[in-house]
PDB file of C-alpha atoms in Angstrom:
ATOM      1  CA  ARG U   6      15.222  12.683  -5.029  1.00  0.00           C
ATOM      2  CA  LYS U   7      12.579   9.952  -5.134  1.00  0.00           C
ATOM      3  CA  GLU U   8       9.485  10.660  -3.049  1.00  0.00           C
ATOM      4  CA  VAL U   9      10.127   7.727  -0.738  1.00  0.00           C
ATOM      5  CA  GLU U  10      13.366   5.809  -0.970  1.00  0.00           C
ATOM      6  CA  GLN U  11      14.422   2.560   0.679  1.00  0.00           C
ATOM      7  CA  ASP U  12      17.346   0.184   0.369  1.00  0.00           C
ATOM      8  CA  PRO U  13      15.784  -2.842  -1.362  1.00  0.00           C
ATOM      9  CA  GLY U  14      18.068  -5.305   0.455  1.00  0.00           C
ATOM     10  CA  PRO U  15      17.826  -8.166   0.990  1.00  0.00           C
ATOM     11  CA  PHE U  16      18.967  -8.041   4.574  1.00  0.00           C
ATOM     12  CA  ASN U  17      19.930 -11.566   5.602  1.00  0.00           C
ATOM     13  CA  VAL U  18      20.132 -11.915   9.373  1.00  0.00           C
ATOM     14  CA  PRO U  19      20.224 -14.840  11.817  1.00  0.00           C
ATOM     15  CA  GLU U  20      17.397 -15.441  14.262  1.00  0.00           C
ATOM     16  CA  GLY U  21      17.764 -13.289  17.331  1.00  0.00           C
ATOM     17  CA  ALA U  22      19.633 -10.508  15.554  1.00  0.00           C
ATOM     18  CA  THR U  23      18.726  -6.841  15.646  1.00  0.00           C
ATOM     19  CA  VAL U  24      18.177  -5.220  12.271  1.00  0.00           C
ATOM     20  CA  ALA U  25      17.409  -1.645  11.259  1.00  0.00           C
ATOM     21  CA  PHE U  26      15.978  -0.147   8.102  1.00  0.00           C
ATOM     22  CA  ASN U  27      15.977   3.469   7.040  1.00  0.00           C
ATOM     23  CA  CYS U  28      13.770   5.323   4.629  1.00  0.00           C
ATOM     24  CA  THR U  29      14.149   8.849   3.258  1.00  0.00           C
ATOM     25  CA  TYR U  30      11.369  11.047   1.958  1.00  0.00           C
ATOM     26  CA  SER U  31      11.358  14.187  -0.145  1.00  0.00           C
ATOM     27  CA  ASN U  32       8.224  16.060   0.923  1.00  0.00           C
ATOM     28  CA  SER U  33       9.149  18.143   3.965  1.00  0.00           C
ATOM     29  CA  ALA U  34       5.457  18.941   4.525  1.00  0.00           C
ATOM     30  CA  SER U  35       4.564  15.278   5.144  1.00  0.00           C
ATOM     31  CA  GLN U  36       2.749  14.738   8.414  1.00  0.00           C
ATOM     32  CA  SER U  37       1.986  11.038   8.549  1.00  0.00           C
ATOM     33  CA  PHE U  38       4.393   8.139   8.378  1.00  0.00           C
ATOM     34  CA  PHE U  39       3.915   4.408   8.566  1.00  0.00           C
ATOM     35  CA  TRP U  40       5.673   1.099   8.287  1.00  0.00           C
ATOM     36  CA  TYR U  41       3.794  -1.669   6.507  1.00  0.00           C
ATOM     37  CA  ARG U  42       4.772  -5.287   6.107  1.00  0.00           C
ATOM     38  CA  GLN U  43       4.120  -7.211   2.910  1.00  0.00           C
ATOM     39  CA  ASP U  44       4.472 -10.947   2.521  1.00  0.00           C
ATOM     40  CA  CYS U  45       5.066 -12.379  -0.939  1.00  0.00           C
ATOM     41  CA  ARG U  46       2.026 -11.794  -3.198  1.00  0.00           C
ATOM     42  CA  LYS U  47      -0.081 -10.578  -0.280  1.00  0.00           C
ATOM     43  CA  GLU U  48      -1.544  -7.231   0.651  1.00  0.00           C
ATOM     44  CA  PRO U  49       0.425  -4.688   2.682  1.00  0.00           C
ATOM     45  CA  LYS U  50      -0.461  -4.812   6.372  1.00  0.00           C
ATOM     46  CA  LEU U  51      -0.001  -1.938   8.756  1.00  0.00           C
ATOM     47  CA  LEU U  52       2.859  -2.642  11.138  1.00  0.00           C
ATOM     48  CA  MET U  53       2.964   0.654  12.963  1.00  0.00           C
ATOM     49  CA  SER U  54       2.499   4.369  12.647  1.00  0.00           C
ATOM     50  CA  VAL U  55       5.555   6.532  13.233  1.00  0.00           C
ATOM     51  CA  TYR U  56       5.271   9.417  15.649  1.00  0.00           C
ATOM     52  CA  SER U  57       7.553  12.396  16.091  1.00  0.00           C
ATOM     53  CA  SER U  58       8.597  11.268  19.543  1.00  0.00           C
ATOM     54  CA  GLY U  59       9.380   7.742  18.335  1.00  0.00           C
ATOM     55  CA  ASN U  60       7.312   4.758  19.332  1.00  0.00           C
ATOM     56  CA  GLU U  61       7.740   1.149  20.264  1.00  0.00           C
ATOM     57  CA  ASP U  62       5.519  -1.884  19.832  1.00  0.00           C
ATOM     58  CA  GLY U  63       7.029  -4.986  21.349  1.00  0.00           C
ATOM     59  CA  ARG U  64      10.197  -5.831  19.409  1.00  0.00           C
ATOM     60  CA  PHE U  65       9.611  -3.027  16.907  1.00  0.00           C
ATOM     61  CA  THR U  66      10.757   0.573  17.324  1.00  0.00           C
ATOM     62  CA  ALA U  67      10.073   3.351  14.831  1.00  0.00           C
ATOM     63  CA  GLN U  68      11.738   6.745  14.793  1.00  0.00           C
ATOM     64  CA  LEU U  69      11.234   9.899  12.779  1.00  0.00           C
ATOM     65  CA  ASN U  70      13.887  12.508  12.015  1.00  0.00           C
ATOM     66  CA  ARG U  71      12.146  15.466  10.419  1.00  0.00           C
ATOM     67  CA  ALA U  72      15.296  17.547  10.022  1.00  0.00           C
ATOM     68  CA  SER U  73      16.961  14.882   7.895  1.00  0.00           C
ATOM     69  CA  GLN U  74      13.678  13.600   6.460  1.00  0.00           C
ATOM     70  CA  TYR U  75      14.095   9.973   7.302  1.00  0.00           C
ATOM     71  CA  ILE U  76      12.305   7.354   9.308  1.00  0.00           C
ATOM     72  CA  SER U  77      13.681   4.148  10.698  1.00  0.00           C
ATOM     73  CA  LEU U  78      12.455   0.770  11.857  1.00  0.00           C
ATOM     74  CA  LEU U  79      14.376  -1.342  14.346  1.00  0.00           C
ATOM     75  CA  ILE U  80      13.515  -4.984  14.877  1.00  0.00           C
ATOM     76  CA  ARG U  81      15.000  -6.676  17.938  1.00  0.00           C
ATOM     77  CA  ASP U  82      15.303 -10.425  18.516  1.00  0.00           C
ATOM     78  CA  SER U  83      14.383 -11.270  14.904  1.00  0.00           C
ATOM     79  CA  LYS U  84      12.092 -14.261  14.349  1.00  0.00           C
ATOM     80  CA  LEU U  85      11.799 -16.427  11.258  1.00  0.00           C
ATOM     81  CA  SER U  86       8.273 -15.057  10.888  1.00  0.00           C
ATOM     82  CA  ASP U  87       9.668 -11.523  10.508  1.00  0.00           C
ATOM     83  CA  SER U  88      10.867 -12.460   7.013  1.00  0.00           C
ATOM     84  CA  ALA U  89       8.936 -10.140   4.691  1.00  0.00           C
ATOM     85  CA  THR U  90       9.235  -6.899   2.782  1.00  0.00           C
ATOM     86  CA  TYR U  91       8.959  -3.770   4.911  1.00  0.00           C
ATOM     87  CA  LEU U  92       7.342  -0.819   3.219  1.00  0.00           C
ATOM     88  CA  CYS U  93       7.927   2.767   4.251  1.00  0.00           C
ATOM     89  CA  VAL U  94       4.813   4.855   3.636  1.00  0.00           C
ATOM     90  CA  VAL U  95       4.665   8.633   3.740  1.00  0.00           C
ATOM     91  CA  GLU U  96       1.812  11.040   3.340  1.00  0.00           C
ATOM     92  CA  GLY U  97       2.542  12.886   0.128  1.00  0.00           C
ATOM     93  CA  ALA U  98       0.944  15.704  -1.823  1.00  0.00           C
ATOM     94  CA  GLY U  99      -2.835  15.889  -1.531  1.00  0.00           C
ATOM     95  CA  ASN U 100      -2.817  13.592   1.513  1.00  0.00           C
ATOM     96  CA  MET U 101      -2.032  10.593  -0.688  1.00  0.00           C
ATOM     97  CA  LEU U 102       0.039   7.871   0.913  1.00  0.00           C
ATOM     98  CA  THR U 103       3.153   7.149  -1.124  1.00  0.00           C
ATOM     99  CA  PHE U 104       4.944   3.844  -0.805  1.00  0.00           C
ATOM    100  CA  GLY U 105       8.637   3.169  -0.934  1.00  0.00           C
ATOM    101  CA  GLY U 106       9.880   0.216  -2.925  1.00  0.00           C
ATOM    102  CA  GLY U 107      10.331  -1.850   0.220  1.00  0.00           C
ATOM    103  CA  THR U 108      13.222  -3.487   2.034  1.00  0.00           C
ATOM    104  CA  ARG U 109      13.338  -7.259   1.966  1.00  0.00           C
ATOM    105  CA  LEU U 110      14.269  -9.011   5.205  1.00  0.00           C
ATOM    106  CA  MET U 111      15.204 -12.671   5.403  1.00  0.00           C
ATOM    107  CA  VAL U 112      15.692 -14.159   8.857  1.00  0.00           C
ATOM    108  CA  LYS U 113      17.565 -17.444   8.827  1.00  0.00           C
ATOM    109  CA  PRO U 114      17.729 -20.166  11.499  1.00  0.00           C
TER     110      PRO U 114
ATOM    111  CA  GLU D   7     -11.417  -7.422  13.196  1.00  0.00           C
ATOM    112  CA  PRO D   8     -13.263  -5.696  10.311  1.00  0.00           C
ATOM    113  CA  GLU D   9     -11.775  -6.390   6.885  1.00  0.00           C
ATOM    114  CA  VAL D  10     -11.739  -4.968   3.401  1.00  0.00           C
ATOM    115  CA  THR D  11     -12.879  -7.674   1.011  1.00  0.00           C
ATOM    116  CA  GLN D  12     -12.150  -7.862  -2.694  1.00  0.00           C
ATOM    117  CA  THR D  13     -13.538 -10.016  -5.484  1.00  0.00           C
ATOM    118  CA  PRO D  14     -12.535 -11.800  -7.566  1.00  0.00           C
ATOM    119  CA  SER D  15      -9.168 -12.916  -6.227  1.00  0.00           C
ATOM    120  CA  HIS D  16      -7.943 -13.564  -9.766  1.00  0.00           C
ATOM    121  CA  GLN D  17      -9.293 -12.214 -13.046  1.00  0.00           C
ATOM    122  CA  VAL D  18      -8.017 -13.238 -16.456  1.00  0.00           C
ATOM    123  CA  THR D  19      -9.142 -11.161 -19.408  1.00  0.00           C
ATOM    124  CA  GLN D  20      -8.226 -10.556 -23.011  1.00  0.00           C
ATOM    125  CA  MET D  21      -6.682  -7.308 -24.157  1.00  0.00           C
ATOM    126  CA  GLY D  22      -9.358  -4.761 -25.051  1.00  0.00           C
ATOM    127  CA  GLN D  23     -11.983  -6.219 -22.720  1.00  0.00           C
ATOM    128  CA  GLU D  24     -13.600  -4.339 -19.868  1.00  0.00           C
ATOM    129  CA  VAL D  25     -13.077  -5.528 -16.294  1.00  0.00           C
ATOM    130  CA  ILE D  26     -14.717  -4.511 -13.034  1.00  0.00           C
ATOM    131  CA  LEU D  27     -12.910  -5.137  -9.780  1.00  0.00           C
ATOM    132  CA  ARG D  28     -15.049  -5.105  -6.668  1.00  0.00           C
ATOM    133  CA  CYS D  29     -14.356  -4.105  -3.108  1.00  0.00           C
ATOM    134  CA  VAL D  30     -16.319  -3.862   0.106  1.00  0.00           C
ATOM    135  CA  PRO D  31     -14.539  -1.381   2.384  1.00  0.00           C
ATOM    136  CA  ILE D  32     -14.742  -1.457   6.161  1.00  0.00           C
ATOM    137  CA  SER D  33     -18.255  -0.331   7.010  1.00  0.00           C
ATOM    138  CA  ASN D  34     -17.575   2.814   9.044  1.00  0.00           C
ATOM    139  CA  HIS D  35     -14.733   4.058   6.843  1.00  0.00           C
ATOM    140  CA  LEU D  36     -15.288   7.103   4.665  1.00  0.00           C
ATOM    141  CA  TYR D  37     -12.196   7.198   2.458  1.00  0.00           C
ATOM    142  CA  PHE D  38     -11.618   4.611  -0.245  1.00  0.00           C
ATOM    143  CA  TYR D  39      -8.640   3.948  -2.452  1.00  0.00           C
ATOM    144  CA  TRP D  40      -7.325   1.831  -5.254  1.00  0.00           C
ATOM    145  CA  TYR D  41      -3.651   0.981  -5.506  1.00  0.00           C
ATOM    146  CA  ARG D  42      -1.891  -1.366  -7.864  1.00  0.00           C
ATOM    147  CA  GLN D  43       1.345  -3.333  -7.739  1.00  0.00           C
ATOM    148  CA  ILE D  44       2.960  -4.682 -10.874  1.00  0.00           C
ATOM    149  CA  LEU D  45       4.881  -7.864 -10.092  1.00  0.00           C
ATOM    150  CA  GLY D  46       8.228  -7.020  -8.526  1.00  0.00           C
ATOM    151  CA  GLN D  47       7.504  -3.299  -8.346  1.00  0.00           C
ATOM    152  CA  LYS D  48       6.274  -0.918  -5.693  1.00  0.00           C
ATOM    153  CA  VAL D  49       2.725  -0.232  -4.621  1.00  0.00           C
ATOM    154  CA  GLU D  50       1.372   2.672  -6.702  1.00  0.00           C
ATOM    155  CA  PHE D  51      -1.522   4.990  -5.921  1.00  0.00           C
ATOM    156  CA  LEU D  52      -4.342   5.113  -8.455  1.00  0.00           C
ATOM    157  CA  VAL D  53      -7.240   7.020  -6.942  1.00  0.00           C
ATOM    158  CA  SER D  54      -8.878   8.128  -3.733  1.00  0.00           C
ATOM    159  CA  PHE D  55     -12.605   8.608  -3.218  1.00  0.00           C
ATOM    160  CA  TYR D  56     -14.503  10.513  -0.580  1.00  0.00           C
ATOM    161  CA  ASN D  57     -18.059  11.729  -0.281  1.00  0.00           C
ATOM    162  CA  ASN D  58     -19.056  10.063  -3.551  1.00  0.00           C
ATOM    163  CA  GLU D  59     -16.419  11.711  -5.654  1.00  0.00           C
ATOM    164  CA  ILE D  60     -12.788  11.329  -6.627  1.00  0.00           C
ATOM    165  CA  SER D  61     -10.576  13.363  -4.318  1.00  0.00           C
ATOM    166  CA  GLU D  62      -7.188  12.578  -5.877  1.00  0.00           C
ATOM    167  CA  LYS D  63      -5.924  10.549  -8.810  1.00  0.00           C
ATOM    168  CA  SER D  64      -2.529   9.713 -10.200  1.00  0.00           C
ATOM    169  CA  GLU D  65      -1.205   9.896 -13.739  1.00  0.00           C
ATOM    170  CA  ILE D  66      -1.854   6.175 -14.067  1.00  0.00           C
ATOM    171  CA  PHE D  67      -5.582   6.739 -13.580  1.00  0.00           C
ATOM    172  CA  ASP D  68      -6.372   7.885 -17.130  1.00  0.00           C
ATOM    173  CA  ASP D  69      -9.642   7.883 -19.068  1.00  0.00           C
ATOM    174  CA  GLN D  70      -9.635   4.092 -19.236  1.00  0.00           C
ATOM    175  CA  PHE D  71     -10.189   3.913 -15.484  1.00  0.00           C
ATOM    176  CA  SER D  72     -13.260   4.805 -13.480  1.00  0.00           C
ATOM    177  CA  VAL D  73     -14.502   4.222  -9.960  1.00  0.00           C
ATOM    178  CA  GLU D  74     -17.964   4.000  -8.559  1.00  0.00           C
ATOM    179  CA  ARG D  75     -19.743   3.463  -5.288  1.00  0.00           C
ATOM    180  CA  PRO D  76     -22.994   2.029  -6.645  1.00  0.00           C
ATOM    181  CA  ASP D  77     -24.558   1.404  -3.232  1.00  0.00           C
ATOM    182  CA  GLY D  78     -23.734   1.856   0.429  1.00  0.00           C
ATOM    183  CA  SER D  79     -21.213  -0.948   0.605  1.00  0.00           C
ATOM    184  CA  ASN D  80     -19.452  -1.632  -2.712  1.00  0.00           C
ATOM    185  CA  PHE D  81     -16.617   0.312  -4.309  1.00  0.00           C
ATOM    186  CA  THR D  82     -15.632  -0.684  -7.834  1.00  0.00           C
ATOM    187  CA  LEU D  83     -12.777  -0.032 -10.229  1.00  0.00           C
ATOM    188  CA  LYS D  84     -13.526  -0.367 -13.925  1.00  0.00           C
ATOM    189  CA  ILE D  85     -10.938  -0.609 -16.655  1.00  0.00           C
ATOM    190  CA  ARG D  86     -12.688   0.032 -19.961  1.00  0.00           C
ATOM    191  CA  SER D  87     -10.282  -1.477 -22.454  1.00  0.00           C
ATOM    192  CA  THR D  88      -7.544  -3.467 -20.801  1.00  0.00           C
ATOM    193  CA  LYS D  89      -3.950  -3.425 -22.021  1.00  0.00           C
ATOM    194  CA  LEU D  90      -1.198  -5.938 -21.354  1.00  0.00           C
ATOM    195  CA  GLU D  91       0.496  -3.449 -19.038  1.00  0.00           C
ATOM    196  CA  ASP D  92      -2.595  -3.341 -16.820  1.00  0.00           C
ATOM    197  CA  SER D  93      -1.621  -6.778 -15.519  1.00  0.00           C
ATOM    198  CA  ALA D  94      -0.972  -6.283 -11.806  1.00  0.00           C
ATOM    199  CA  MET D  95      -2.328  -6.838  -8.315  1.00  0.00           C
ATOM    200  CA  TYR D  96      -5.031  -4.304  -7.597  1.00  0.00           C
ATOM    201  CA  PHE D  97      -5.542  -3.451  -3.954  1.00  0.00           C
ATOM    202  CA  CYS D  98      -8.540  -1.680  -2.532  1.00  0.00           C
ATOM    203  CA  ALA D  99      -8.061   0.148   0.751  1.00  0.00           C
ATOM    204  CA  SER D 100     -10.138   2.188   3.127  1.00  0.00           C
ATOM    205  CA  SER D 101      -9.439   4.499   6.018  1.00  0.00           C
ATOM    206  CA  GLY D 102     -11.387   6.143   8.767  1.00  0.00           C
ATOM    207  CA  VAL D 103     -10.340   8.845  11.182  1.00  0.00           C
ATOM    208  CA  SER D 104      -6.684   7.838  10.898  1.00  0.00           C
ATOM    209  CA  VAL D 105      -4.871   8.220   7.568  1.00  0.00           C
ATOM    210  CA  ALA D 106      -3.580   4.640   7.922  1.00  0.00           C
ATOM    211  CA  LEU D 107      -4.883   2.404   5.157  1.00  0.00           C
ATOM    212  CA  HIS D 108      -6.454  -0.996   5.590  1.00  0.00           C
ATOM    213  CA  PHE D 109      -5.982  -3.105   2.493  1.00  0.00           C
ATOM    214  CA  GLY D 110      -8.019  -5.881   0.991  1.00  0.00           C
ATOM    215  CA  ASN D 111      -6.258  -9.034  -0.118  1.00  0.00           C
ATOM    216  CA  GLY D 112      -6.158  -7.887  -3.715  1.00  0.00           C
ATOM    217  CA  THR D 113      -7.308  -8.950  -7.167  1.00  0.00           C
ATOM    218  CA  ARG D 114      -4.666 -10.354  -9.462  1.00  0.00           C
ATOM    219  CA  LEU D 115      -5.505  -9.111 -12.969  1.00  0.00           C
ATOM    220  CA  THR D 116      -3.906 -10.941 -15.877  1.00  0.00           C
ATOM    221  CA  VAL D 117      -4.402  -9.456 -19.329  1.00  0.00           C
ATOM    222  CA  THR D 118      -3.563 -11.792 -22.197  1.00  0.00           C
TER     223      THR D 118
END
């Protein structure tokens, strides 16, 4: 199993749609989880941390399932500006953050 | 909002040459990192640095790579003898109390 695995997409959705991404991770000892957003040829930017109890930030909701070793990101009421690649990031061995390959989202008018 | 800054934004070099990529982390952060991203591929960890020494490094970070914090603000990545496959975006990042990384806007390294 890859350390951090994501469906590369692309997910093509209309404006206003709800879209969800999942990510699985292999290290059961991981303690920290994040979603980052990366625009084309730009640096990754922190979108949100993922907490055990789940957390919400506006239109974005992140959930963690430790038993099944996956995290999810839900985006409600998609905007054109949400088009980007969403990177799942997991604390790996030695406290290093390991990135998934990213899921590409394209929101269309 | 404090930022991580990187220079240059684009570096072109010939194979076999040495390059130094520069970063100024966020001032009150204590942990510093270099990551790279080959075009179309995922972000890969190179090295982490804490308390003036390397704390972790990946298999990519071989003897051709080195890092240094020459003063209180800069954090550099040196590649001694560049290869074609070193062409990538190199991202510097820093973190404070939280593990979450704050990235600079990257240096695009092109080795010809």
